[in-house]
Amino acid sequence: MIPDALFHPKSVAVIGASRKPEKVGHGVFANLIQAGFPGEIHGVNPGGGEVLGRPVHSSIEGIPGAVDLGVFVVPPPAILDGIPRLAEKGMRAAIVISAGFKETGGEGVGLERALRDTARKSKVRVLGPNCLGLINTHARLNASFAAGTPPAGAISFFSQSGALCTAILDWAIGENVGFSKFISLGNKADISESDVMEYLSNDPETRVILGYVESIDDGVRFLRASREVTAKKPVILVKAGSTAAGARAASSHTGSLAGSDRAYAAAFRQGGILRAETVEDLFDFALGFALQPMPRGDRLLILTNAGGPGILAADTAEKLGIPLAEISAELRGRLSGKLPPTASLGNPVDVIGDAQADRYREVLSAIREDPSIDAVLVLLTPQAMTEPEGTARAAVQALAGSGKTAFASFLGEASVKEARKILSSGGIPNYLVPERAVRSLHAMLRYRRSQGGVPQDTPDLAGIRREEARSGIGAALAEGKKTLGEEESRSILEAYGFRFPRHVLAQTSREAVQAFEEMRRPVALKIVSPDILHKTDVGGVRLNLSDPESVARAFVEITSSARRMVPSAWVAGVSVQEMVTGGREVILGMSRDPQFGPLLMFGLGGINVEVLKDVSFRVAPLSRRDAVEMIREIRAYPLLSSFRGSAPSDEGGIVDGLLRISRLSMDVPEIQELDLNPVLVMTKGRGIQAIDCRMTIAEAKP
Amino acid sequence: MIPDALFHPKSVAVIGASRKPEKVGHGVFANLIQAGFPGEIHGVNPGGGEVLGRPVHSSIEGIPGAVDLGVFVVPPPAILDGIPRLAEKGMRAAIVISAGFKETGGEGVGLERALRDTARKSKVRVLGPNCLGLINTHARLNASFAAGTPPAGAISFFSQSGALCTAILDWAIGENVGFSKFISLGNKADISESDVMEYLSNDPETRVILGYVESIDDGVRFLRASREVTAKKPVILVKAGSTAAGARAASSHTGSLAGSDRAYAAAFRQGGILRAETVEDLFDFALGFALQPMPRGDRLLILTNAGGPGILAADTAEKLGIPLAEISAELRGRLSGKLPPTASLGNPVDVIGDAQADRYREVLSAIREDPSIDAVLVLLTPQAMTEPEGTARAAVQALAGSGKTAFASFLGEASVKEARKILSSGGIPNYLVPERAVRSLHAMLRYRRSQGGVPQDTPDLAGIRREEARSGIGAALAEGKKTLGEEESRSILEAYGFRFPRHVLAQTSREAVQAFEEMRRPVALKIVSPDILHKTDVGGVRLNLSDPESVARAFVEITSSARRMVPSAWVAGVSVQEMVTGGREVILGMSRDPQFGPLLMFGLGGINVEVLKDVSFRVAPLSRRDAVEMIREIRAYPLLSSFRGSAPSDEGGIVDGLLRISRLSMDVPEIQELDLNPVLVMTKGRGIQAIDCRMTIAEAKP
């Protein structure tokens, strides 16, 4: 929990308040004063004297009375020394602006650890180090060295890049965009993005939370926090460094398809977070949430004075699946008398090029009470007769308090400058081009959708023998094994409720034939060797053998082929397995992500995974809803429902299988990667059957 | 050919020059004068007198001397009357600004036809009607009623939406973006986008051609023009209304997957046109082409004073496949002495937060001559020590004339305003966010790539019996047929060189068995009925029959199943076909697009087409290069090369098949839709074999 003192202090001390204007310690002190902070402001500087006309204290102990927020702009040793001393005076939160910690490597890493320890001991929460500071416009608190304070508003923004903070502040001040809290996270020695999100979720002055994230240290905490926060208000994040993680060595299908960005994408989705691809999108989307009511439904009306921009908006709506509202006969009737006959009463409604503000006003007041319209986009291109300012005023008047979600795109520059200001101060977000307005509505609709639906339940799974699986893995590790083939993985998976075909390990062709005869069904033969991972590649698999001669021949061919192609392999024997037919092949897998832990994968088997990479990912622990979503997300999903009249596959069986792998990967952290491939999905109600599997294991990290 | 008089007239007459400032005819006359047109300007108005201090003539005949360009701002009848009279005085081109033509429907359609006829008779080319007019900054010609004239530059823009023209002009004037020609196409009664593109391709004052297009009337002409124009200079278009075309009734796979936007996408691609998704992208991309030299290679250097924006730029580069330049050891050596030790000498090069202009200058002059860097992106975030203007000047000095393609993104607003102006007048395009700069470089690289490669050859195909196919279709049409099943389509396709398996039409089970025995191979049986299109759905297909009893039984079952399920169907018999095994199933298809004519489709068979919609399209006539590209474009393409050690498929055979369908669809315009599905592709060198096919036919439109 972030103490309230960080954002709403009563008394702030700047340790390192400097007289020299070029010093950061001067900038912070000046910002505190210039932003009009109404509480006490204390400067501390060994030299004492005055800064900006205010007396500064020569020591922390010289500050009269209590201090609840400390801002540090001094070298690391002085910070480590100062925190306990200010804590004595009541400090609950500290902002460490100074650099010289983890980011410098070497000694700095130790200093950062010491900073964290000192803060914990002193019961002080620390923002930073190596950050720009923070701003809370509503408390008139600017505890940063940013060049200015943005206007007050409902958007809160946190950033792992201080420089991006300065750029966005500069833009916000220039464009008059209102902010609530502005938080530079720095090195995140203590306070993390999860802490900040939790705090802002309870902040009545924040309507939408934005963030720029490069890395997340505690993925599990982040996912939990996201779920809680996004249930209350929207969170929009840019994740940078998305593709830079590069390939990792992986020996499973799942591992080779998983990647850092897959894990982030999955976690964001499961956490209900809206991901913006660019910083521009971040703020585009934010404006809608900050200024407008949530759309009650998804039906959009586009109002324009020109065809082209209307088409561009309608195109974007169609691409994003946003339906254009139907114009009712009644509405058409009301409008037709008030607009020229050349106006178009479809959707877009086109009041045509010579429209002045009055035509816009007529349409907007007519639709104000229309229950079949949820959102309105007002477009304007500056033509000879156009009245941009009057139209902006008409839009603000008609749409304010209407309950409709309103956007505008007044195109051009010089002619619409004043009109844009009118829109902006009237609370209607304006976008340079119509497409961006529609995409912002789409972000709001996505958030709305993510709020409903199945709750995130914790699934109850029967018949799990946890200890059996753990001891099996423990024994394999004790033997120094790193990879478990089908024979060795199977019992672990059976302990988590997976069914496999009947099977017998044969060491001679006679044993193989005997096993076949006992099964009284066609069989498959597969080589069993810890040294052979890809059995098919060495001729180690034969399918659908239905007479004793074929079985005997296959045994000989398989073993001799394996010996020829992998002479060094130790061969345990040949597995004789009952052939299972019918069903669709799918793959269920898991690989472990460094930030988020177990990352589960689902896909249709064969080329769908390997060539088309048509797979979906989620972070464990999986809710039932997560499992359903990951199945339905793949492009080939129609194949699992009734395709071309075939019976639908047992989706419930896949959900159950995914939930069991999720549980297994949480329970047995030694499993690093897992492929269940193929798994046959039978028709509805008949479950799934695992055919082949393998896993890699390692001592779990603490 | 557009006459030069349209853009470079010697003498312009405005028919309808008006004294009243609110009239369009006044605006046009005023623009001509205010833009400083150095040639003669004549106003014509029945009232005579003076407009803006210049005498106007009361009739066309009153104009002294010759006129080569006429601008019409009078009602349609006066235009029809005036064109021949001004043509008498030497007019070669006319701009018809007035509305009241096709866009009003009814009578207007006839007026527009009359306008076109009159113009042709008078040998005058017409821009419009119902347009904003045109601007040629370099000739100081503003023959439009736009509110102002943009600065001169190298970008030319044409638009089918006049309102979008006004918005973009307003923006260009506000942001000081230079233009060469500005052309509002209006209703395109005569001059089309293809005419304009051709003219601009030969215009030395145009470096890049932009356009906003809603519809293209003559797709074949457009494709030909595009190929010629883009070989000379880049063309970037926004196509609006892309998704609005909606579904068309289609009975083939190809027809149901084809759509208007697929045809536009294919034609743009074949024509070498860069498609921008939004108007914003259009101008983002244009700035790079207009201001910077084409990149000599694709290696990008990113220079920044902050990590975050650098990562955002690098992410975008990686997503778009743009390699970051390697920093050579030598360059690293040169820089390390000049930058602080905390600077990062990777790529991005990070001169860190306290960098002033000098550090940027050091890096930029060091890389100026480095042959391993092709493009440079200079990023700046305004921090305490930052010198935005000095840095902008350093960038302009170091990069001008360096041969490197340079972009900048100076983030923020108030602090970087002046710096942006310096960049802009120094010819370095600046973007609000780094991602947009990288995407603009990507557009230049895409254009560069489209310039090379295999030339667009006209393939030479052997063994085509055109007349046989034409008479086959003619006979079917004469019989009133609209759909041709396998039996009837096959001979048409055989005449174009397609091979089918051996087949016999059997009318009794005895005949079927006899056919099977003569083939001495396993066979497939398929119902033959003009009333049954989807044979499988009615139990009308049996595969892989290898003994006489199975063949006899299959015959009975097929015919009785078909009779039961489609009692009304007339059954011609059962086709006994040799089973072809091996090979990969693909689909080759064609449907006819209203604008572009034959639209060819390629995809892998089965679920790849129906569920995954993994198909590619091109417009006929296909070049060999088009055919190769469409095969390689599908996601499942790896399956056709050597996949998992299997022999590669005969790609050349598919290319040949596609070229033959292209030819067939050009030669026989009566074929409306065509599915060859499946076609089996054998291993390399062994060609393709068509298994099933059908087509729909209709009288060809003239």
Short mmCIF file of C-alpha atoms in Angstrom, two decimals, chain B residues 119-250:
data_model
loop_
_atom_site.label_atom_id
_atom_site.label_comp_id
_atom_site.label_asym_id
_atom_site.label_seq_id
_atom_site.Cartn_x
_atom_site.Cartn_y
_atom_site.Cartn_z
CA ALA B 119 -15.65 18.31 -74.34
CA ARG B 120 -14.62 15.49 -76.69
CA LYS B 121 -16.08 17.25 -79.68
CA SER B 122 -14.28 20.44 -78.75
CA LYS B 123 -11.04 18.57 -78.04
CA VAL B 124 -10.97 19.96 -74.51
CA ARG B 125 -9.99 17.89 -71.46
CA VAL B 126 -12.19 18.54 -68.42
CA LEU B 127 -11.36 18.34 -64.72
CA GLY B 128 -14.49 17.84 -62.61
CA PRO B 129 -17.35 18.70 -62.57
CA ASN B 130 -18.30 19.24 -58.91
CA CYS B 131 -14.77 19.87 -57.75
CA LEU B 132 -12.70 22.34 -55.79
CA GLY B 133 -10.38 23.10 -58.72
CA LEU B 134 -6.62 22.80 -58.85
CA ILE B 135 -3.48 24.49 -57.61
CA ASN B 136 0.02 24.46 -59.13
CA THR B 137 2.24 26.28 -56.67
CA HIS B 138 5.25 26.34 -58.99
CA ALA B 139 3.26 28.17 -61.69
CA ARG B 140 1.61 30.33 -59.02
CA LEU B 141 -1.69 29.05 -60.33
CA ASN B 142 -4.55 28.74 -57.86
CA ALA B 143 -7.62 27.86 -59.91
CA SER B 144 -9.70 26.76 -56.96
CA PHE B 145 -12.04 28.19 -54.36
CA ALA B 146 -9.83 26.87 -51.54
CA ALA B 147 -9.11 29.24 -48.67
CA GLY B 148 -5.48 30.00 -49.49
CA THR B 149 -2.45 28.64 -51.31
CA PRO B 150 0.02 26.21 -49.72
CA PRO B 151 3.78 26.78 -49.90
CA ALA B 152 5.63 25.28 -52.89
CA GLY B 153 7.08 21.80 -52.51
CA ALA B 154 7.53 18.42 -54.12
CA ILE B 155 4.31 16.65 -53.05
CA SER B 156 1.40 16.42 -55.47
CA PHE B 157 -2.00 15.36 -54.20
CA PHE B 158 -5.21 14.42 -55.97
CA SER B 159 -8.47 13.68 -54.26
CA GLN B 160 -11.88 12.37 -55.08
CA SER B 161 -13.24 14.27 -52.07
CA GLY B 162 -13.18 18.05 -52.42
CA ALA B 163 -13.80 18.55 -48.71
CA LEU B 164 -10.76 16.50 -47.87
CA CYS B 165 -8.81 18.81 -50.18
CA THR B 166 -9.92 21.82 -48.19
CA ALA B 167 -9.02 20.16 -44.90
CA ILE B 168 -5.59 19.14 -46.13
CA LEU B 169 -4.92 22.55 -47.62
CA ASP B 170 -5.82 24.15 -44.33
CA TRP B 171 -3.47 21.76 -42.54
CA ALA B 172 -0.68 22.26 -45.10
CA ILE B 173 -0.88 26.03 -44.79
CA GLY B 174 -0.94 25.80 -40.98
CA GLU B 175 1.97 23.34 -40.77
CA ASN B 176 3.90 24.89 -43.66
CA VAL B 177 4.01 21.70 -45.71
CA GLY B 178 5.03 22.28 -49.32
CA PHE B 179 2.95 21.10 -52.26
CA SER B 180 3.50 21.00 -56.00
CA LYS B 181 0.06 20.23 -57.51
CA PHE B 182 -3.24 20.01 -55.71
CA ILE B 183 -6.02 18.45 -57.78
CA SER B 184 -9.66 17.95 -56.87
CA LEU B 185 -11.03 15.30 -59.23
CA GLY B 186 -14.73 15.81 -58.57
CA ASN B 187 -17.04 13.52 -60.55
CA LYS B 188 -14.27 12.46 -62.96
CA ALA B 189 -16.46 12.97 -66.02
CA ASP B 190 -13.33 13.07 -68.18
CA ILE B 191 -9.98 13.34 -66.38
CA SER B 192 -9.44 10.33 -64.10
CA GLU B 193 -6.90 9.44 -61.43
CA SER B 194 -5.01 7.49 -64.09
CA ASP B 195 -4.70 10.59 -66.30
CA VAL B 196 -3.45 12.63 -63.37
CA MET B 197 -0.94 10.00 -62.27
CA GLU B 198 0.45 9.79 -65.79
CA TYR B 199 0.80 13.57 -66.03
CA LEU B 200 2.48 13.85 -62.64
CA SER B 201 4.88 11.03 -63.41
CA ASN B 202 6.40 13.31 -66.07
CA ASP B 203 6.22 16.46 -63.97
CA PRO B 204 9.72 17.50 -62.86
CA GLU B 205 8.24 19.43 -59.94
CA THR B 206 6.63 16.35 -58.38
CA ARG B 207 8.69 13.88 -56.38
CA VAL B 208 5.86 11.94 -54.81
CA ILE B 209 2.23 11.45 -55.86
CA LEU B 210 -0.49 11.16 -53.23
CA GLY B 211 -4.13 10.42 -53.74
CA TYR B 212 -7.40 9.85 -51.97
CA VAL B 213 -9.55 7.44 -53.96
CA GLU B 214 -13.09 6.23 -53.36
CA SER B 215 -13.67 4.32 -56.57
CA ILE B 216 -11.85 3.58 -59.78
CA ASP B 217 -13.93 3.28 -62.91
CA ASP B 218 -11.50 1.68 -65.32
CA GLY B 219 -9.50 -0.83 -63.31
CA VAL B 220 -7.55 -2.21 -66.27
CA ARG B 221 -6.39 1.25 -67.32
CA PHE B 222 -5.53 2.09 -63.69
CA LEU B 223 -3.37 -1.00 -63.31
CA ARG B 224 -1.49 -0.28 -66.52
CA ALA B 225 -0.98 3.37 -65.58
CA SER B 226 0.15 2.44 -62.07
CA ARG B 227 2.82 0.09 -63.35
CA GLU B 228 4.24 2.79 -65.60
CA VAL B 229 4.03 5.63 -63.10
CA THR B 230 5.45 3.80 -60.08
CA ALA B 231 8.45 2.76 -62.13
CA LYS B 232 9.28 6.48 -62.20
CA LYS B 233 8.19 7.80 -58.83
CA PRO B 234 6.31 6.70 -55.72
CA VAL B 235 2.52 6.78 -55.57
CA ILE B 236 0.80 6.56 -52.18
CA LEU B 237 -2.96 6.20 -52.04
CA VAL B 238 -5.68 6.01 -49.45
CA LYS B 239 -8.58 3.90 -50.66
CA ALA B 240 -11.72 4.80 -48.76
CA GLY B 241 -14.91 2.78 -48.65
CA SER B 242 -12.74 -0.29 -48.49
CA THR B 243 -15.05 -2.44 -46.47
CA ALA B 244 -18.34 -0.87 -47.40
CA ALA B 245 -18.85 -2.81 -50.60
CA GLY B 246 -20.49 -5.57 -48.65
CA ALA B 247 -21.08 -9.15 -49.62
CA ARG B 248 -21.99 -10.16 -53.12
CA ALA B 249 -23.91 -13.23 -54.01
CA ALA B 250 -21.35 -15.81 -55.05
#
